[in-house]
mmCIF file of C-alpha atoms and ligand atoms in Angstrom:
data_model
loop_
_atom_site.group_PDB
_atom_site.id
_atom_site.type_symbol
_atom_site.label_atom_id
_atom_site.label_comp_id
_atom_site.label_asym_id
_atom_site.label_seq_id
_atom_site.Cartn_x
_atom_site.Cartn_y
_atom_site.Cartn_z
ATOM 1 C CA UNK A 20 -0.006 0.007 -0.011
ATOM 2 C CA UNK A 21 1.365 3.380 -0.954
ATOM 3 C CA UNK A 22 0.032 6.781 -0.106
ATOM 4 C CA UNK A 23 0.760 10.449 -0.399
ATOM 5 C CA UNK A 24 -0.773 11.586 2.872
ATOM 6 C CA UNK A 25 0.878 13.273 5.779
ATOM 7 C CA UNK A 26 -1.912 12.676 8.250
ATOM 8 C CA UNK A 27 -0.851 10.229 10.989
ATOM 9 C CA UNK A 28 -4.376 8.833 11.321
ATOM 10 C CA UNK A 29 -4.674 8.028 7.616
ATOM 11 C CA UNK A 30 -1.366 6.146 7.825
ATOM 12 C CA UNK A 31 -2.554 4.501 11.086
ATOM 13 C CA UNK A 32 -5.644 3.183 9.352
ATOM 14 C CA UNK A 33 -3.362 0.958 7.279
ATOM 15 C CA UNK A 34 -1.478 -0.517 10.232
ATOM 16 C CA UNK A 35 -2.657 -3.908 11.404
ATOM 17 C CA UNK A 36 0.384 -5.764 12.667
ATOM 18 C CA UNK A 37 1.583 -5.642 16.299
ATOM 19 C CA UNK A 38 5.065 -4.498 15.246
ATOM 20 C CA UNK A 39 5.385 -1.248 13.226
ATOM 21 C CA UNK A 40 8.842 -0.531 11.854
ATOM 22 C CA UNK A 41 9.525 3.152 11.199
ATOM 23 C CA UNK A 42 12.131 3.774 8.508
ATOM 24 C CA UNK A 43 13.040 7.271 7.262
ATOM 25 C CA UNK A 44 14.351 7.116 3.677
ATOM 26 C CA UNK A 45 16.373 9.825 1.991
ATOM 27 C CA UNK A 46 18.221 9.149 -1.247
ATOM 28 C CA UNK A 47 18.647 5.470 -0.506
ATOM 29 C CA UNK A 48 17.680 4.053 -3.911
ATOM 30 C CA UNK A 49 20.832 1.903 -4.003
ATOM 31 C CA UNK A 50 20.334 0.345 -0.564
ATOM 32 C CA UNK A 51 16.719 0.305 0.503
ATOM 33 C CA UNK A 52 15.595 -2.818 -1.358
ATOM 34 C CA UNK A 53 18.294 -5.038 0.083
ATOM 35 C CA UNK A 54 17.943 -3.460 3.539
ATOM 36 C CA UNK A 55 14.205 -4.167 3.669
ATOM 37 C CA UNK A 56 14.733 -7.617 2.135
ATOM 38 C CA UNK A 57 17.278 -8.669 4.757
ATOM 39 C CA UNK A 58 15.053 -7.385 7.557
ATOM 40 C CA UNK A 59 12.064 -9.263 6.187
ATOM 41 C CA UNK A 60 14.066 -12.420 6.021
ATOM 42 C CA UNK A 61 15.033 -12.144 9.683
ATOM 43 C CA UNK A 62 11.559 -11.061 10.867
ATOM 44 C CA UNK A 63 9.981 -13.987 8.991
ATOM 45 C CA UNK A 64 12.558 -16.349 10.478
ATOM 46 C CA UNK A 65 11.540 -15.099 13.925
ATOM 47 C CA UNK A 66 7.860 -15.600 13.126
ATOM 48 C CA UNK A 67 7.013 -11.973 13.943
ATOM 49 C CA UNK A 68 4.010 -10.185 12.422
ATOM 50 C CA UNK A 69 5.220 -6.790 11.244
ATOM 51 C CA UNK A 70 4.627 -3.880 8.924
ATOM 52 C CA UNK A 71 7.146 -1.400 7.624
ATOM 53 C CA UNK A 72 6.291 2.307 7.439
ATOM 54 C CA UNK A 73 8.790 3.481 4.791
ATOM 55 C CA UNK A 74 8.804 7.265 4.767
ATOM 56 C CA UNK A 75 10.339 8.864 1.692
ATOM 57 C CA UNK A 76 11.697 12.172 2.950
ATOM 58 C CA UNK A 77 11.666 14.154 -0.281
ATOM 59 C CA UNK A 78 14.446 12.120 -1.892
ATOM 60 C CA UNK A 79 15.896 13.550 -5.106
ATOM 61 C CA UNK A 80 16.940 10.107 -6.391
ATOM 62 C CA UNK A 81 14.742 7.161 -7.379
ATOM 63 C CA UNK A 82 13.986 6.068 -3.768
ATOM 64 C CA UNK A 83 10.254 6.619 -4.110
ATOM 65 C CA UNK A 84 9.928 4.368 -7.142
ATOM 66 C CA UNK A 85 12.014 1.680 -5.401
ATOM 67 C CA UNK A 86 9.720 1.980 -2.408
ATOM 68 C CA UNK A 87 6.684 1.556 -4.614
ATOM 69 C CA UNK A 88 8.196 -1.559 -6.108
ATOM 70 C CA UNK A 89 8.828 -3.007 -2.638
ATOM 71 C CA UNK A 90 5.276 -2.269 -1.571
ATOM 72 C CA UNK A 91 3.823 -3.795 -4.754
ATOM 73 C CA UNK A 92 5.806 -6.972 -3.985
ATOM 74 C CA UNK A 93 4.826 -7.019 -0.304
ATOM 75 C CA UNK A 94 1.506 -5.180 0.000
ATOM 76 C CA UNK A 95 0.686 -6.671 3.409
ATOM 77 C CA UNK A 96 4.059 -5.837 4.878
ATOM 78 C CA UNK A 97 4.760 -2.319 3.606
ATOM 79 C CA UNK A 98 3.166 1.111 3.831
ATOM 80 C CA UNK A 99 4.906 3.855 1.846
ATOM 81 C CA UNK A 100 4.571 7.489 2.794
ATOM 82 C CA UNK A 101 5.829 10.235 0.532
ATOM 83 C CA UNK A 102 6.594 13.652 2.033
ATOM 84 C CA UNK A 103 8.603 16.762 1.410
ATOM 85 C CA UNK A 104 12.043 16.798 3.027
ATOM 86 C CA UNK A 105 12.077 17.620 6.746
ATOM 87 C CA UNK A 106 15.075 15.619 8.023
ATOM 88 C CA UNK A 107 15.531 12.390 9.956
ATOM 89 C CA UNK A 108 13.923 13.565 13.224
ATOM 90 C CA UNK A 109 10.677 14.991 11.900
ATOM 91 C CA UNK A 110 10.317 12.114 9.448
ATOM 92 C CA UNK A 111 10.613 9.604 12.308
ATOM 93 C CA UNK A 112 8.104 11.691 14.290
ATOM 94 C CA UNK A 113 5.510 11.336 11.563
ATOM 95 C CA UNK A 114 6.041 7.547 11.606
ATOM 96 C CA UNK A 115 5.802 7.456 15.411
ATOM 97 C CA UNK A 116 2.612 9.558 15.446
ATOM 98 C CA UNK A 117 1.036 7.217 12.930
ATOM 99 C CA UNK A 118 2.123 4.068 14.767
ATOM 100 C CA UNK A 119 0.829 5.175 18.154
ATOM 101 C CA UNK A 120 -2.525 6.108 16.563
ATOM 102 C CA UNK A 121 -3.007 2.530 15.332
ATOM 103 C CA UNK A 122 -4.806 0.467 17.986
ATOM 104 C CA UNK A 123 -3.357 -2.881 16.816
ATOM 105 C CA UNK A 124 0.229 -1.731 17.036
ATOM 106 C CA UNK A 125 1.911 -2.901 20.259
ATOM 107 C CA UNK A 126 5.556 -2.128 19.539
ATOM 108 C CA UNK A 127 7.414 0.403 17.394
ATOM 109 C CA UNK A 128 10.865 -0.333 16.049
ATOM 110 C CA UNK A 129 12.852 2.476 14.439
ATOM 111 C CA UNK A 130 15.756 1.671 12.175
ATOM 112 C CA UNK A 131 17.580 3.566 9.424
ATOM 113 C CA UNK A 132 17.372 2.735 5.768
ATOM 114 C CA UNK A 133 21.080 2.600 4.840
ATOM 115 C CA UNK A 134 21.878 -0.858 6.175
ATOM 116 C CA UNK A 135 23.762 0.282 9.290
ATOM 117 C CA UNK A 136 21.308 -1.493 11.587
ATOM 118 C CA UNK A 137 22.044 -5.196 11.434
ATOM 119 C CA UNK A 138 18.904 -7.385 11.668
ATOM 120 C CA UNK A 139 20.970 -10.030 13.417
ATOM 121 C CA UNK A 140 20.327 -8.184 16.722
ATOM 122 C CA UNK A 141 16.585 -8.062 16.345
ATOM 123 C CA UNK A 142 15.961 -11.399 18.096
ATOM 124 C CA UNK A 143 17.716 -10.042 21.207
ATOM 125 C CA UNK A 144 15.649 -6.875 21.160
ATOM 126 C CA UNK A 145 12.423 -8.810 20.694
ATOM 127 C CA UNK A 146 13.167 -11.240 23.496
ATOM 128 C CA UNK A 147 13.664 -8.357 25.953
ATOM 129 C CA UNK A 148 10.134 -7.003 25.424
ATOM 130 C CA UNK A 149 8.655 -9.220 28.121
ATOM 131 C CA UNK A 150 10.571 -7.353 30.805
ATOM 132 C CA UNK A 151 11.184 -3.873 29.296
ATOM 133 C CA UNK A 152 9.236 -0.993 27.776
ATOM 134 C CA UNK A 153 12.136 0.501 25.820
ATOM 135 C CA UNK A 154 14.894 -1.578 24.303
ATOM 136 C CA UNK A 155 17.587 0.600 22.798
ATOM 137 C CA UNK A 156 20.789 -0.327 21.018
ATOM 138 C CA UNK A 157 24.129 0.882 22.304
ATOM 139 C CA UNK A 158 26.746 1.167 19.568
ATOM 140 C CA UNK A 159 29.786 -0.485 21.084
ATOM 141 C CA UNK A 160 31.479 -1.047 17.772
ATOM 142 C CA UNK A 161 31.220 1.243 14.771
ATOM 143 C CA UNK A 162 32.272 0.622 11.234
ATOM 144 C CA UNK A 163 31.359 4.125 10.064
ATOM 145 C CA UNK A 164 34.572 5.769 11.186
ATOM 146 C CA UNK A 165 35.961 7.857 14.089
ATOM 147 C CA UNK A 166 34.324 11.144 12.981
ATOM 148 C CA UNK A 167 30.902 9.518 13.435
ATOM 149 C CA UNK A 168 31.868 8.011 16.837
ATOM 150 C CA UNK A 169 33.198 11.387 17.954
ATOM 151 C CA UNK A 170 30.021 13.211 16.938
ATOM 152 C CA UNK A 171 27.958 10.631 18.872
ATOM 153 C CA UNK A 172 30.101 11.134 21.962
ATOM 154 C CA UNK A 173 29.604 14.921 21.772
ATOM 155 C CA UNK A 174 25.846 14.333 21.449
ATOM 156 C CA UNK A 175 25.975 11.997 24.449
ATOM 157 C CA UNK A 176 27.891 14.556 26.499
ATOM 158 C CA UNK A 177 25.642 17.478 25.696
ATOM 159 C CA UNK A 178 22.398 15.544 26.162
ATOM 160 C CA UNK A 179 23.601 13.883 29.372
ATOM 161 C CA UNK A 180 24.720 17.182 30.884
ATOM 162 C CA UNK A 181 21.292 18.618 30.266
ATOM 163 C CA UNK A 182 19.429 15.581 31.550
ATOM 164 C CA UNK A 183 21.568 14.957 34.630
ATOM 165 C CA UNK A 184 22.078 11.280 33.798
ATOM 166 C CA UNK A 185 24.095 9.305 31.248
ATOM 167 C CA UNK A 186 21.899 8.883 28.202
ATOM 168 C CA UNK A 187 24.443 6.402 26.773
ATOM 169 C CA UNK A 188 23.745 6.550 23.018
ATOM 170 C CA UNK A 189 20.874 9.072 22.796
ATOM 171 C CA UNK A 190 20.616 9.212 19.043
ATOM 172 C CA UNK A 191 20.834 5.478 18.310
ATOM 173 C CA UNK A 192 18.497 4.548 15.454
ATOM 174 C CA UNK A 193 17.965 0.941 16.625
ATOM 175 C CA UNK A 194 15.149 1.258 19.215
ATOM 176 C CA UNK A 195 12.079 -0.791 20.146
ATOM 177 C CA UNK A 196 9.416 0.989 22.217
ATOM 178 C CA UNK A 197 6.088 -0.131 23.680
ATOM 179 C CA UNK A 198 3.240 1.769 22.062
ATOM 180 C CA UNK A 199 1.646 3.325 25.191
ATOM 181 C CA UNK A 200 5.041 4.422 26.468
ATOM 182 C CA UNK A 201 5.923 6.042 23.154
ATOM 183 C CA UNK A 202 2.513 7.713 22.934
ATOM 184 C CA UNK A 203 2.860 9.387 26.321
ATOM 185 C CA UNK A 204 6.445 10.464 25.669
ATOM 186 C CA UNK A 205 5.440 12.044 22.298
ATOM 187 C CA UNK A 206 2.784 14.147 24.055
ATOM 188 C CA UNK A 207 5.642 15.905 25.853
ATOM 189 C CA UNK A 208 7.757 16.568 22.749
ATOM 190 C CA UNK A 209 6.666 19.439 20.434
ATOM 191 C CA UNK A 210 6.171 18.162 16.859
ATOM 192 C CA UNK A 211 8.214 21.144 15.629
ATOM 193 C CA UNK A 212 11.414 19.719 17.173
ATOM 194 C CA UNK A 213 14.185 18.715 14.802
ATOM 195 C CA UNK A 214 16.250 16.167 16.701
ATOM 196 C CA UNK A 215 13.411 13.931 17.735
ATOM 197 C CA UNK A 216 15.259 10.764 18.637
ATOM 198 C CA UNK A 217 17.485 12.522 21.169
ATOM 199 C CA UNK A 218 14.480 14.319 22.685
ATOM 200 C CA UNK A 219 12.663 10.995 22.900
ATOM 201 C CA UNK A 220 15.546 9.284 24.698
ATOM 202 C CA UNK A 221 15.710 12.255 27.081
ATOM 203 C CA UNK A 222 11.999 12.145 27.937
ATOM 204 C CA UNK A 223 11.877 8.364 28.231
ATOM 205 C CA UNK A 224 14.863 8.362 30.567
ATOM 206 C CA UNK A 225 13.359 11.056 32.733
ATOM 207 C CA UNK A 226 9.959 9.385 33.069
ATOM 208 C CA UNK A 227 9.738 7.333 36.241
ATOM 209 C CA UNK A 228 8.561 3.724 36.027
ATOM 210 C CA UNK A 229 9.783 2.959 32.536
ATOM 211 C CA UNK A 230 11.682 -0.314 32.284
ATOM 212 C CA UNK A 231 14.827 -0.015 30.162
ATOM 213 C CA UNK A 232 17.031 -2.486 28.389
ATOM 214 C CA UNK A 233 20.138 -1.806 26.310
ATOM 215 C CA UNK A 234 21.481 -4.150 23.691
ATOM 216 C CA UNK A 235 25.134 -3.709 22.634
ATOM 217 C CA UNK A 236 25.312 -3.537 18.849
ATOM 218 C CA UNK A 237 27.860 -3.273 16.115
ATOM 219 C CA UNK A 238 26.885 -0.438 13.787
ATOM 220 C CA UNK A 239 27.714 -1.351 10.233
ATOM 221 C CA UNK A 240 28.967 0.905 7.441
ATOM 222 C CA UNK A 241 26.214 2.280 5.262
ATOM 223 C CA UNK A 242 25.582 -0.195 2.399
ATOM 224 C CA UNK A 243 25.789 2.372 -0.397
ATOM 225 C CA UNK A 244 24.576 5.863 -1.203
ATOM 226 C CA UNK A 245 26.030 9.087 0.126
ATOM 227 C CA UNK A 246 27.653 9.692 3.484
ATOM 228 C CA UNK A 247 25.889 12.778 4.746
ATOM 229 C CA UNK A 248 28.318 14.025 7.390
ATOM 230 C CA UNK A 249 29.486 17.572 7.095
ATOM 231 C CA UNK A 250 30.685 19.905 9.797
ATOM 232 C CA UNK A 251 28.047 22.597 9.175
ATOM 233 C CA UNK A 252 25.200 20.087 9.578
ATOM 234 C CA UNK A 253 26.690 18.653 12.731
ATOM 235 C CA UNK A 254 27.013 22.092 14.327
ATOM 236 C CA UNK A 255 23.510 22.959 13.266
ATOM 237 C CA UNK A 256 22.072 19.752 14.703
ATOM 238 C CA UNK A 257 24.091 20.159 17.910
ATOM 239 C CA UNK A 258 22.672 23.647 18.524
ATOM 240 C CA UNK A 259 19.125 22.479 17.760
ATOM 241 C CA UNK A 260 19.512 19.570 20.086
ATOM 242 C CA UNK A 261 20.787 21.678 23.009
ATOM 243 C CA UNK A 262 18.014 24.281 22.557
ATOM 244 C CA UNK A 263 15.332 21.617 22.311
ATOM 245 C CA UNK A 264 16.552 19.660 25.337
ATOM 246 C CA UNK A 265 16.619 22.862 27.391
ATOM 247 C CA UNK A 266 12.939 23.316 26.583
ATOM 248 C CA UNK A 267 12.201 19.801 27.851
ATOM 249 C CA UNK A 268 13.948 20.192 31.212
HETATM 250 N N1 LIG B 313 20.892 12.736 5.519
HETATM 251 C C1 LIG B 313 19.572 12.678 5.664
HETATM 252 N N2 LIG B 313 19.029 11.522 5.983
HETATM 253 C C2 LIG B 313 17.727 11.451 6.101
HETATM 254 C C3 LIG B 313 16.909 12.593 5.884
HETATM 255 N N3 LIG B 313 15.646 12.249 6.078
HETATM 256 C C4 LIG B 313 15.659 10.949 6.349
HETATM 257 N N4 LIG B 313 16.913 10.426 6.353
HETATM 258 C C5 LIG B 313 17.272 9.009 6.657
HETATM 259 O O1 LIG B 313 17.856 9.020 7.935
HETATM 260 C C6 LIG B 313 18.796 7.958 8.123
HETATM 261 C C7 LIG B 313 20.106 8.492 8.649
HETATM 262 O O2 LIG B 313 20.669 9.342 7.729
HETATM 263 P P1 LIG B 313 22.200 9.119 7.350
HETATM 264 O O3 LIG B 313 22.506 10.063 6.236
HETATM 265 O O4 LIG B 313 22.461 7.678 7.175
HETATM 266 O O5 LIG B 313 22.900 9.647 8.652
HETATM 267 P P2 LIG B 313 24.043 8.966 9.425
HETATM 268 O O6 LIG B 313 23.748 7.518 9.674
HETATM 269 O O7 LIG B 313 24.255 9.783 10.617
HETATM 270 O O8 LIG B 313 25.282 9.158 8.433
HETATM 271 P P3 LIG B 313 25.955 8.283 7.299
HETATM 272 O O9 LIG B 313 25.222 6.952 7.236
HETATM 273 O O10 LIG B 313 27.353 8.141 7.709
HETATM 274 O O11 LIG B 313 25.731 9.055 6.058
HETATM 275 C C8 LIG B 313 18.898 7.279 6.747
HETATM 276 O O12 LIG B 313 18.080 6.151 6.803
HETATM 277 C C9 LIG B 313 18.372 8.387 5.796
HETATM 278 O O13 LIG B 313 17.813 7.774 4.641
HETATM 279 C C10 LIG B 313 17.517 13.826 5.523
HETATM 280 O O14 LIG B 313 16.884 14.874 5.308
HETATM 281 N N5 LIG B 313 18.853 13.821 5.439
HETATM 282 MG MG1 LIG B 314 23.539 6.233 8.290
#
């Protein structure tokens, strides 16, 4: 199923499986098909009932047509959303808003579309759900280079100083969250925020009574496409993140 609607409730109406997988997609035409394929293989092996929400974030390459092909091949497993570019955080937010509005969804998994999130860890995440509300990856090994690791450490330092506790890997894109817990956290995060995943980690960690689990993961190199790191973006995101977290305190 493919749609061109930005309303969370119209996306939610298409969600029927207990696991919704939120995947922001930006210029990933080279990678997205094999990434979704390898995830499907693992999810099917685990016997999990799932649906992908693949959100095309205004890609300028052929991502959208690849997404449409994937959804035509797997209509029961894939919902495609096409939107103008708003960045990783706001794109994830739209997926989260849709997933929490779907009554049959019990869990939301967020992963990236460039193949850095290895499906091999999924079984461990899934098994932890009986005793945790949030299961987050912690990138203990990174194949994407020291500049990436350094940026993540700066993010961790800034976010942890503002929250008063160690947020470990606040921006990690491998995260499984119980629907009710995500829904109540989102109510405390303005939709206009930019760095949503860090704000979400911050709020979830500060909410009493939430049961946490962390799964150590190796973060792979992106499987193709463009590496997006550039100093100007990183500075921009860092400033946004600090301003946004200050508002949440
Ligand atoms: N760069 C970028 N990525 C976006 C955007 N919207 C959604 N995404 C997706 O967000 C995820 C993370 O983006 P990446 O460019 O991989 O960012 P990263 O993992 O920090 O950096 P590299 O993989 O090293 O390039 C990917 O799945 C992108 O397809 C956007 O506006 N810009
Ligand atoms: Mg990446």
